[in-house]
Amino acid sequence: MKPIFVIEHLEPQVWKWCAYEYEHISQTVGKENLWFTNVRRDGAALFKYGKVFRQSVRELNLQNICVLDPQAEKTLSPDETNKFDFFIFGGILGDYPPKKRTKKELTRFLPDAEKRNIGKRQLATDNAVYVVHEIVGGKKFEDLKFKQGATIRINEIESTDLPFRYALVDGKPFISEKVVNYLKRKKGF
Ligand SMILES: C[S@@+](CC[C@H](N)C(=O)[O-])C[C@H]1O[C@@H](n2cnc3c(N)ncnc32)[C@H](O)[C@@H]1O
């Protein structure tokens, strides 16, 4: 059985940036393998990307779950992924320096869950899902390639630096075109 990727939405709204990342996640794992939990408002925007729950993952009483938390001690390895039916991620936009929100707002409410990291550096949620999807597919974490930080060129004068870690896919940072265009629109004149 394929695992379900669960995004526990922990922002007050489904911001545009969140929605673009969630769409990217849906393209990565497939709509049928993706759940969004704790969606109190704006849920309609997400129906086309996966199954949407108003309840938190804490209330769903799921078994065989693995929470992805940068603060976890162990790194996820491909030979253990079979024992998990659900991989849980924080639907949290990156903050810098990281405020350990995953631990404070997600992991600590799931005491029976196994916890794993995918390195100690913070990845955007879509990147974290991509990496776990690759590990589920048999890749070792050590064999994946990353780049620290990405620069989005807004125009000839301006650019925005994103201080997160990005998986490299075919040598390019794994970042949604829609997020890039959104940042350009937001910052441009
Ligand atoms: C942008 S990160 C938010 C991290 C948050 N700033 C913190 O310090 O906990 C969004 C989600 O991706 C997953 N994630 C990102 N980087 C990770 C890592 N290195 N190890 C495990 N999970 C990670 C976690 O599920 C996290 O909640």
Short mmCIF file of C-alpha atoms and ligand atoms in Angstrom, two decimals:
data_model
loop_
_atom_site.label_atom_id
_atom_site.label_comp_id
_atom_site.label_asym_id
_atom_site.label_seq_id
_atom_site.Cartn_x
_atom_site.Cartn_y
_atom_site.Cartn_z
CA MET A 1 0.00 0.00 0.00
CA LYS A 2 1.25 3.47 -0.88
CA PRO A 3 1.66 5.78 2.11
CA ILE A 4 -0.47 8.87 2.53
CA PHE A 5 1.30 12.22 2.76
CA VAL A 6 -0.49 14.40 5.32
CA ILE A 7 -0.02 18.16 5.51
CA GLU A 8 -1.18 19.50 8.87
CA HIS A 9 -1.98 23.08 7.91
CA LEU A 10 -0.67 25.35 10.70
CA GLU A 11 -0.94 28.81 9.18
CA PRO A 12 -3.96 31.00 10.05
CA GLN A 13 -5.06 31.04 6.40
CA VAL A 14 -4.25 29.18 3.23
CA TRP A 15 -2.00 31.97 1.98
CA LYS A 16 -1.30 32.05 -1.76
CA TRP A 17 2.23 30.87 -1.08
CA CYS A 18 0.85 27.86 0.85
CA ALA A 19 -1.62 27.03 -1.93
CA TYR A 20 1.13 27.09 -4.56
CA GLU A 21 3.31 24.80 -2.45
CA TYR A 22 0.36 22.46 -1.83
CA GLU A 23 -0.33 22.28 -5.56
CA HIS A 24 3.35 21.44 -6.10
CA ILE A 25 3.07 18.68 -3.47
CA SER A 26 0.00 17.27 -5.21
CA GLN A 27 1.92 17.15 -8.49
CA THR A 28 4.73 15.30 -6.69
CA VAL A 29 2.81 12.57 -4.82
CA GLY A 30 -0.55 12.51 -6.63
CA LYS A 31 -3.87 13.85 -5.41
CA GLU A 32 -5.02 10.39 -4.25
CA ASN A 33 -2.05 10.11 -1.85
CA LEU A 34 -2.37 13.54 -0.26
CA TRP A 35 -4.41 14.79 2.72
CA PHE A 36 -4.66 18.29 4.15
CA THR A 37 -5.71 18.36 7.83
CA ASN A 38 -6.58 21.20 10.21
CA VAL A 39 -7.98 23.31 7.36
CA ARG A 40 -10.42 25.60 9.20
CA ARG A 41 -10.98 28.02 6.33
CA ASP A 42 -10.23 28.31 2.61
CA GLY A 43 -10.55 24.52 2.28
CA ALA A 44 -12.37 24.81 -1.06
CA ALA A 45 -9.13 26.06 -2.62
CA LEU A 46 -7.50 22.71 -1.82
CA PHE A 47 -10.08 20.12 -2.95
CA LYS A 48 -8.45 19.80 -6.33
CA TYR A 49 -5.09 18.90 -4.79
CA GLY A 50 -6.07 16.24 -2.21
CA LYS A 51 -8.50 15.22 0.50
CA VAL A 52 -9.31 18.06 2.90
CA PHE A 53 -10.13 17.64 6.62
CA ARG A 54 -11.29 20.25 9.08
CA GLN A 55 -10.00 18.10 11.93
CA SER A 56 -6.40 18.17 13.02
CA VAL A 57 -4.31 15.06 12.46
CA ARG A 58 -4.30 14.86 16.26
CA GLU A 59 -8.01 14.00 16.18
CA LEU A 60 -7.85 11.38 13.42
CA ASN A 61 -6.26 8.66 15.55
CA LEU A 62 -4.03 7.43 12.72
CA GLN A 63 -1.71 4.45 13.23
CA ASN A 64 1.79 3.78 11.85
CA ILE A 65 2.66 7.41 11.45
CA CYS A 66 5.95 9.21 11.00
CA VAL A 67 6.25 12.92 11.72
CA LEU A 68 8.84 14.83 9.77
CA ASP A 69 10.53 17.23 12.14
CA PRO A 70 13.93 18.91 11.70
CA GLN A 71 14.40 18.47 15.48
CA ALA A 72 14.00 14.66 15.33
CA GLU A 73 17.12 12.69 16.22
CA LYS A 74 16.98 10.01 13.50
CA THR A 75 17.14 10.50 9.73
CA LEU A 76 14.53 8.67 7.63
CA SER A 77 15.99 5.73 5.74
CA PRO A 78 14.48 3.80 2.79
CA ASP A 79 14.54 0.40 4.53
CA GLU A 80 12.12 1.54 7.24
CA THR A 81 9.55 3.38 5.10
CA ASN A 82 7.37 0.24 4.71
CA LYS A 83 6.34 0.37 8.34
CA PHE A 84 4.71 3.77 7.92
CA ASP A 85 1.24 4.31 6.46
CA PHE A 86 1.24 8.08 6.99
CA PHE A 87 3.97 10.71 6.72
CA ILE A 88 2.98 13.92 8.51
CA PHE A 89 4.40 17.34 7.63
CA GLY A 90 3.81 20.78 9.07
CA GLY A 91 2.00 23.07 6.66
CA ILE A 92 4.21 25.85 7.94
CA LEU A 93 5.85 28.53 5.83
CA GLY A 94 9.58 28.73 6.40
CA ASP A 95 10.81 31.18 8.99
CA TYR A 96 14.35 32.30 9.54
CA PRO A 97 15.88 31.57 11.94
CA PRO A 98 13.59 28.54 12.41
CA LYS A 99 11.31 28.80 15.43
CA LYS A 100 10.94 25.01 15.91
CA ARG A 101 7.24 25.30 15.14
CA THR A 102 7.03 21.68 13.95
CA LYS A 103 8.09 20.43 17.38
CA LYS A 104 5.95 22.94 19.29
CA GLU A 105 2.79 22.76 17.18
CA LEU A 106 2.80 19.24 15.75
CA THR A 107 5.24 16.65 17.12
CA ARG A 108 4.52 17.28 20.77
CA PHE A 109 0.82 16.49 20.23
CA LEU A 110 1.59 13.12 18.62
CA PRO A 111 3.51 11.34 21.39
CA ASP A 112 3.06 7.85 19.90
CA ALA A 113 4.36 8.82 16.46
CA GLU A 114 7.84 8.02 15.24
CA LYS A 115 9.84 11.14 14.40
CA ARG A 116 12.38 11.52 11.65
CA ASN A 117 14.45 14.30 10.12
CA ILE A 118 15.68 14.66 6.57
CA GLY A 119 18.75 16.58 7.62
CA LYS A 120 18.95 19.35 10.17
CA ARG A 121 18.44 22.23 7.74
CA GLN A 122 14.94 23.60 7.11
CA LEU A 123 13.33 22.76 3.77
CA ALA A 124 10.11 24.24 2.41
CA THR A 125 7.17 21.84 2.90
CA ASP A 126 7.03 20.90 -0.82
CA ASN A 127 10.75 20.09 -0.72
CA ALA A 128 10.36 18.03 2.46
CA VAL A 129 7.58 16.01 0.78
CA TYR A 130 9.68 15.57 -2.38
CA VAL A 131 12.61 14.24 -0.31
CA VAL A 132 10.44 11.79 1.66
CA HIS A 133 8.76 10.64 -1.58
CA GLU A 134 12.22 9.92 -3.02
CA ILE A 135 13.26 8.03 0.14
CA VAL A 136 10.02 5.99 0.01
CA GLY A 137 10.98 5.20 -3.59
CA GLY A 138 14.30 3.74 -2.36
CA LYS A 139 16.77 6.67 -2.50
CA LYS A 140 19.08 7.19 0.46
CA PHE A 141 19.06 10.65 2.03
CA GLU A 142 22.86 10.84 1.56
CA ASP A 143 22.45 10.31 -2.19
CA LEU A 144 20.09 13.26 -2.67
CA LYS A 145 21.53 16.60 -3.75
CA PHE A 146 20.72 19.94 -2.13
CA LYS A 147 21.54 23.60 -2.43
CA GLN A 148 21.53 25.97 0.53
CA GLY A 149 19.47 29.07 -0.32
CA ALA A 150 17.97 30.27 -3.59
CA THR A 151 17.94 33.69 -5.20
CA ILE A 152 14.89 34.79 -7.16
CA ARG A 153 15.64 37.53 -9.63
CA ILE A 154 12.75 39.99 -9.58
CA ASN A 155 14.00 42.33 -12.29
CA GLU A 156 17.33 43.79 -13.44
CA ILE A 157 17.86 45.56 -10.11
CA GLU A 158 16.09 43.54 -7.43
CA SER A 159 16.29 39.99 -6.18
CA THR A 160 14.98 38.05 -3.20
CA ASP A 161 17.01 35.52 -1.24
CA LEU A 162 15.22 32.51 0.19
CA PRO A 163 17.26 31.18 3.12
CA PHE A 164 16.01 27.58 2.91
CA ARG A 165 17.50 24.36 1.67
CA TYR A 166 16.35 23.15 -1.74
CA ALA A 167 16.51 19.68 -3.24
CA LEU A 168 18.18 19.70 -6.64
CA VAL A 169 16.21 18.00 -9.41
CA ASP A 170 18.12 17.72 -12.68
CA GLY A 171 20.54 20.24 -11.19
CA LYS A 172 17.84 22.86 -10.46
CA PRO A 173 16.31 23.86 -7.10
CA PHE A 174 12.92 22.21 -6.60
CA ILE A 175 10.77 25.32 -6.45
CA SER A 176 7.30 25.85 -7.86
CA GLU A 177 7.10 28.20 -10.87
CA LYS A 178 3.98 29.66 -9.26
CA VAL A 179 5.88 30.51 -6.07
CA VAL A 180 8.59 32.18 -8.16
CA ASN A 181 6.05 34.23 -10.12
CA TYR A 182 4.20 35.13 -6.92
CA LEU A 183 7.42 36.45 -5.34
CA LYS A 184 8.19 38.42 -8.50
CA ARG A 185 4.74 40.02 -8.50
CA LYS A 186 4.90 40.77 -4.79
CA LYS A 187 8.31 42.42 -4.91
CA GLY A 188 8.25 44.01 -8.35
CA PHE A 189 7.33 47.62 -9.04
C1 LIG B 1 9.19 25.13 6.21
S1 LIG B 1 9.28 23.72 7.27
C2 LIG B 1 8.90 24.54 8.79
C3 LIG B 1 10.00 24.34 9.80
C4 LIG B 1 9.79 25.21 11.01
N1 LIG B 1 10.38 26.52 10.78
C5 LIG B 1 10.47 24.57 12.21
O1 LIG B 1 11.46 25.12 12.69
O2 LIG B 1 9.99 23.53 12.68
C6 LIG B 1 7.74 22.90 6.87
C7 LIG B 1 7.69 21.42 7.21
O3 LIG B 1 8.57 20.66 6.38
C8 LIG B 1 9.11 19.55 7.11
N2 LIG B 1 10.57 19.72 7.16
C9 LIG B 1 11.29 20.75 6.65
N3 LIG B 1 12.60 20.55 6.82
C10 LIG B 1 12.73 19.36 7.47
C11 LIG B 1 13.84 18.59 7.94
N4 LIG B 1 15.09 19.02 7.79
N5 LIG B 1 13.60 17.42 8.56
C12 LIG B 1 12.32 16.98 8.73
N6 LIG B 1 11.23 17.66 8.30
C13 LIG B 1 11.44 18.82 7.68
C14 LIG B 1 8.48 19.57 8.49
O4 LIG B 1 7.37 18.69 8.53
C15 LIG B 1 8.06 21.04 8.63
O5 LIG B 1 6.99 21.21 9.53
#
